[in-house]
Structures are given as C-alpha cells and as structure tokens.
C-alpha cells in the first residue's frame, strides 16, 4: 500500500499530536519536519523519530515525497507558509486560528479553493463521537427548535504572570488572545452542533494579568519552565471575555472564555436548548451527553456503539465503557482529512464533519466582530463574512 507523504512545519506543542494522529492512521508517512533552524529541526526530528529535517519551510515544501503540509507554526506564519504550500499544489492541514485576521483568512480560503486541494483547519472537537451525536439529534429535530446556545471554554495555564508565550505578542499571535485561541474552538463547535450561524455579537473583554514576565524566546503553550531572568512585558490582549450572541434565525446565545481561571484545565462546555429537550456536552467528561427534559427525568447518554446513531459509528473505536479521549477525537479529524486527501481534495468528496479553510476564515470574522464590539463600548456588531 502506497503511503501518503506528510511534512510538518513548526514543531511546537501541538505538532506531536498531529504526528501521533497521522501515524495511527496507518497509511501516512511522516517524511520530514521543518523548524526555525536546522539545529532545532534536527532536534525535533530525532525526538519525533522522523528521518528528514529542514531548517526552512520552503525546502520542506519543495520535497517531492511530501503531498500534505501540516502547518503548526505560530499564527503570524500561517499566511506565508500556507500560501507557499498551496502554490506548490500541496494539500494543507492548518492549526487554528487559520490566520491573524479576516483579510488573511479570506485570502487563504480563496487560494485553497483555487488550488483545488484539500484544506483543513484543526477544530478537533468536532471529532468527538457525542458531539456528532448531538449534531445529528438537533438536525433531525429531536430537540425541537433551538432557542438558546451557551457555554464556556475555561483554562488556567496563564494564571501565573511568569507564563509568557508568543500568543501574548500581538505581532506573533494577533490582536486577540483568549478569543482567537480558544474562543474560536467554542464558536466553531456551537455553529457546527446547532446548525446555526452567528450573525451578531456583543462582547466584553478584559486583561486580568496586564503585565507578564518573559524569559526571552517564545515559550510553547503549557510550558512549565519558569527559570532565568525575566523582563516585564505589558499585555494588551484579552485573557478573559464574555460574549452575547444572536444567531441567524433569532436564536440567542452566550459564552465566556478565560485562560487565567485556577482549576479549569481544558473546561469546554456546550449546551443547546431546544423547545422539547436540551443537550449538554463537556469536554472533560467527553464520553457522556446530558439530555434534559421538562416533563420527565433527565438522561445521560454514554458513548456506546450500540446506542449512538449510525452516522456516529465511524467516530467510535472502543466498546461502551471504554473511555475515548482528546487524542482519539483528534485522530478522527485526521482520518476524515486524509480520506478527503485520498480523493484528491475534490469538493464533493469532503466528509461532512470536516472543518475547512472556509470555517477557519469564518472564525476570524467572528473574533473580529467581538473585538469591534468591545472597542465600541460593548455594542452589537454584525459578523462581516463573505461567502465563497
């Protein structure tokens, strides 16, 4: 069996998970890694047991054995790296956010469509079986018309002021921090599960830790290294935000994001309230789906292949009672991505669950609307998105 050649650019925190996921597929060969220097690339290649290392991304893209590029670089490199890969006719899987802003996001979306290749953004929570179960139940009308979509995405890894990474640097991470990093995940999940698009937003943003202390360089996310001399850096991007939402059919919604909230590790919660029942999914208890009723006892549905809808079965790999995890959901997304790639990226062959560059572009539009809303004194702002 001929394997699909894959190359990864930007071997930071999430890169290891990309490599693990594609290796689990069995038909993907991790050909090479590119880093910021030859030395750093070789170090990471040895760590990940990859044979080839490149000191610049252009050399990796030019490798004829590589058909698919995984772009896991910091945000400011997403545009040039992905454009170069598309120009070379390579399929691209980009970490989120797709781009620094909506102009770049639209540029990448349009370039990917023009290149006629597979283009995927890693909104990986879509890969959870019970997320797909909830989506199907709503689409089939089992919850009745949706009236409210709400939840949160809360973390604590930036609680300590001594944690400073490129995500807090607007030149590398973008104007937004918490909204762009994890709010993008929540909004994609909300739209995907509910089947509704967010039309307008009202946002309240704040920076709880306005001064952070950098040890130099650019720490990886969730790094525990806290040694060395530190320089104070003023931070302007938000680390806490709350947003009211209006969806396309009049449905209301709200969510909060924060990365400085002690005790919340990766606390993603999405609840969708219909007229006849409610559904709630928690990432930290991702093998359960809460179903709420008005006139009978509530239920908790377990992740079990004998219980889920038929279309959810491909996303379950273990019997009921055997817990599946974040890494399994990530692998599900990669499986769908490579199924699309194996069909040459033809639009009609794209799996329904798979998030594309269009979803990534839309995410940048949502975040920008929230930033405009806050700048306008928390006034309602329309989401400015150009369909394509």
Tab-separated table of C-alpha atoms in Angstrom, residues 144-330:
chain	number	residue	atom	x	y	z
A	144	UNK	CA	-37.311	20.869	18.742
A	145	UNK	CA	-36.441	24.352	17.516
A	146	UNK	CA	-33.266	25.696	19.153
A	147	UNK	CA	-33.825	28.697	21.436
A	148	UNK	CA	-30.523	29.100	23.321
A	149	UNK	CA	-26.872	28.089	22.713
A	150	UNK	CA	-24.451	28.718	25.559
A	151	UNK	CA	-21.351	27.523	27.388
A	152	UNK	CA	-17.723	28.327	28.019
A	153	UNK	CA	-14.101	27.434	27.385
A	154	UNK	CA	-12.025	27.998	30.524
A	155	UNK	CA	-8.353	27.289	31.238
A	156	UNK	CA	-5.782	28.217	33.885
A	157	UNK	CA	-2.407	27.753	32.160
A	158	UNK	CA	-1.798	31.539	32.007
A	159	UNK	CA	-2.759	32.237	35.625
A	160	UNK	CA	0.905	32.709	36.608
A	161	UNK	CA	2.295	36.076	35.342
A	162	UNK	CA	5.596	34.273	34.673
A	163	UNK	CA	3.943	32.442	31.796
A	164	UNK	CA	4.609	34.382	28.597
A	165	UNK	CA	4.437	32.917	25.100
A	166	UNK	CA	4.138	34.160	21.544
A	167	UNK	CA	0.349	34.010	21.994
A	168	UNK	CA	0.575	37.172	24.128
A	169	UNK	CA	2.632	39.015	21.499
A	170	UNK	CA	0.273	40.742	19.020
A	171	UNK	CA	2.956	40.618	16.313
A	172	UNK	CA	3.031	36.819	16.502
A	173	UNK	CA	-0.306	35.783	17.981
A	174	UNK	CA	-2.596	38.506	16.702
A	175	UNK	CA	-4.675	41.214	18.381
A	176	UNK	CA	-6.818	38.694	20.237
A	177	UNK	CA	-5.552	36.114	22.702
A	178	UNK	CA	-8.219	34.066	24.504
A	179	UNK	CA	-10.931	34.593	21.873
A	180	UNK	CA	-8.652	33.778	18.956
A	181	UNK	CA	-7.044	30.812	20.680
A	182	UNK	CA	-9.930	29.029	22.422
A	183	UNK	CA	-12.990	31.158	21.693
A	184	UNK	CA	-12.560	30.149	18.065
A	185	UNK	CA	-12.923	26.498	19.109
A	186	UNK	CA	-16.106	27.182	21.089
A	187	UNK	CA	-17.782	29.195	18.332
A	188	UNK	CA	-16.985	26.569	15.708
A	189	UNK	CA	-18.388	23.877	17.993
A	190	UNK	CA	-21.544	25.924	18.664
A	191	UNK	CA	-22.242	26.562	14.976
A	192	UNK	CA	-21.383	23.007	13.954
A	193	UNK	CA	-23.579	21.321	16.567
A	194	UNK	CA	-26.544	23.710	16.429
A	195	UNK	CA	-26.504	24.005	12.632
A	196	UNK	CA	-26.949	27.772	13.055
A	197	UNK	CA	-24.655	30.671	12.131
A	198	UNK	CA	-23.823	33.538	14.480
A	199	UNK	CA	-24.997	36.817	12.920
A	200	UNK	CA	-24.065	39.433	15.533
A	201	UNK	CA	-22.169	39.701	18.819
A	202	UNK	CA	-21.834	41.882	21.909
A	203	UNK	CA	-18.522	41.396	23.703
A	204	UNK	CA	-16.940	42.427	26.991
A	205	UNK	CA	-13.170	41.821	27.146
A	206	UNK	CA	-10.610	42.376	29.869
A	207	UNK	CA	-6.971	41.685	30.673
A	208	UNK	CA	-6.718	40.270	34.199
A	209	UNK	CA	-2.912	39.916	34.037
A	210	UNK	CA	-1.716	43.109	32.291
A	211	UNK	CA	1.998	42.532	32.954
A	212	UNK	CA	3.750	39.244	32.243
A	213	UNK	CA	7.392	38.332	32.734
A	214	UNK	CA	9.283	36.950	29.766
A	215	UNK	CA	12.440	34.871	29.999
A	216	UNK	CA	13.155	35.587	26.331
A	217	UNK	CA	12.425	33.498	23.291
A	218	UNK	CA	8.916	32.192	22.788
A	219	UNK	CA	7.728	29.552	25.208
A	220	UNK	CA	5.495	26.758	23.994
A	221	UNK	CA	1.942	26.609	25.294
A	222	UNK	CA	1.612	24.827	28.651
A	223	UNK	CA	5.374	25.037	29.253
A	224	UNK	CA	6.388	24.604	32.914
A	225	UNK	CA	9.794	26.260	32.549
A	226	UNK	CA	9.983	29.240	34.910
A	227	UNK	CA	13.703	29.769	35.408
A	228	UNK	CA	16.076	32.542	34.323
A	229	UNK	CA	15.982	36.338	34.354
A	230	UNK	CA	12.681	37.883	33.379
A	231	UNK	CA	11.650	41.071	31.652
A	232	UNK	CA	8.257	42.663	32.307
A	233	UNK	CA	6.034	42.877	29.217
A	234	UNK	CA	2.796	44.839	29.080
A	235	UNK	CA	-0.006	42.712	27.633
A	236	UNK	CA	-2.982	44.305	25.881
A	237	UNK	CA	-4.799	41.248	24.526
A	238	UNK	CA	-7.694	39.772	26.490
A	239	UNK	CA	-7.322	36.791	28.814
A	240	UNK	CA	-10.999	36.848	29.853
A	241	UNK	CA	-14.100	37.593	27.776
A	242	UNK	CA	-17.871	37.174	27.782
A	243	UNK	CA	-19.967	37.436	24.635
A	244	UNK	CA	-23.691	37.611	23.864
A	245	UNK	CA	-24.722	36.038	20.555
A	246	UNK	CA	-27.550	36.348	18.080
A	247	UNK	CA	-27.914	33.531	15.568
A	248	UNK	CA	-29.374	33.727	12.073
A	249	UNK	CA	-32.912	32.610	12.989
A	250	UNK	CA	-33.267	34.723	16.128
A	251	UNK	CA	-31.829	32.114	18.493
A	252	UNK	CA	-29.897	33.695	21.364
A	253	UNK	CA	-26.626	32.581	22.869
A	254	UNK	CA	-23.728	33.443	25.156
A	255	UNK	CA	-20.311	32.134	26.123
A	256	UNK	CA	-17.268	33.019	28.208
A	257	UNK	CA	-13.597	32.268	27.676
A	258	UNK	CA	-10.678	32.666	30.054
A	259	UNK	CA	-7.145	31.378	30.488
A	260	UNK	CA	-6.406	32.693	33.985
A	261	UNK	CA	-9.051	30.773	35.966
A	262	UNK	CA	-7.487	28.441	38.579
A	263	UNK	CA	-8.699	24.857	38.470
A	264	UNK	CA	-10.044	24.964	34.917
A	265	UNK	CA	-7.663	22.892	32.800
A	266	UNK	CA	-9.492	22.424	29.493
A	267	UNK	CA	-13.059	23.095	30.522
A	268	UNK	CA	-15.140	23.197	27.334
A	269	UNK	CA	-18.909	23.132	27.808
A	270	UNK	CA	-21.568	23.479	25.103
A	271	UNK	CA	-25.292	23.400	25.848
A	272	UNK	CA	-28.033	23.675	23.244
A	273	UNK	CA	-31.595	24.190	24.476
A	274	UNK	CA	-34.434	23.203	22.164
A	275	UNK	CA	-38.149	23.581	22.770
A	276	UNK	CA	-38.596	19.892	23.637
A	277	UNK	CA	-35.197	18.929	25.099
A	278	UNK	CA	-31.692	20.177	25.869
A	279	UNK	CA	-28.264	18.708	25.127
A	280	UNK	CA	-25.044	19.404	27.042
A	281	UNK	CA	-21.546	18.150	26.265
A	282	UNK	CA	-18.479	18.659	28.477
A	283	UNK	CA	-15.022	18.068	27.023
A	284	UNK	CA	-13.638	16.909	30.364
A	285	UNK	CA	-16.400	14.274	30.523
A	286	UNK	CA	-16.472	13.774	26.778
A	287	UNK	CA	-17.859	10.233	26.864
A	288	UNK	CA	-21.221	11.447	28.193
A	289	UNK	CA	-24.022	13.533	26.657
A	290	UNK	CA	-26.538	15.090	29.054
A	291	UNK	CA	-30.132	15.194	27.767
A	292	UNK	CA	-32.552	17.422	29.676
A	293	UNK	CA	-36.363	17.333	29.675
A	294	UNK	CA	-39.173	19.439	31.095
A	295	UNK	CA	-41.708	16.742	31.890
A	296	UNK	CA	-39.689	13.581	32.562
A	297	UNK	CA	-36.390	12.607	34.197
A	298	UNK	CA	-33.193	13.792	32.566
A	299	UNK	CA	-30.831	11.299	30.944
A	300	UNK	CA	-27.107	10.815	30.475
A	301	UNK	CA	-26.181	9.028	27.265
A	302	UNK	CA	-22.902	7.118	27.332
A	303	UNK	CA	-20.563	6.856	24.378
A	304	UNK	CA	-21.521	3.369	23.227
A	305	UNK	CA	-21.610	1.995	19.664
A	306	UNK	CA	-24.858	0.169	20.477
A	307	UNK	CA	-26.594	3.441	21.422
A	308	UNK	CA	-25.434	6.140	19.013
A	309	UNK	CA	-26.898	6.999	15.628
A	310	UNK	CA	-25.496	5.061	12.647
A	311	UNK	CA	-23.597	8.052	11.227
A	312	UNK	CA	-21.655	8.387	14.510
A	313	UNK	CA	-20.258	4.825	14.464
A	314	UNK	CA	-17.114	5.686	12.414
A	315	UNK	CA	-16.042	8.022	15.238
A	316	UNK	CA	-16.166	5.311	17.932
A	317	UNK	CA	-13.300	2.808	18.218
A	318	UNK	CA	-13.974	1.066	21.541
A	319	UNK	CA	-16.942	-0.688	23.177
A	320	UNK	CA	-19.172	1.104	25.667
A	321	UNK	CA	-17.476	1.764	28.989
A	322	UNK	CA	-14.041	2.082	27.364
A	323	UNK	CA	-13.135	5.744	27.557
A	324	UNK	CA	-12.011	7.579	24.438
A	325	UNK	CA	-10.036	10.789	24.640
A	326	UNK	CA	-8.919	14.122	23.184
A	327	UNK	CA	-6.289	12.280	21.122
A	328	UNK	CA	-8.932	9.942	19.689
A	329	UNK	CA	-11.090	12.863	18.582
A	330	UNK	CA	-8.009	14.457	17.002
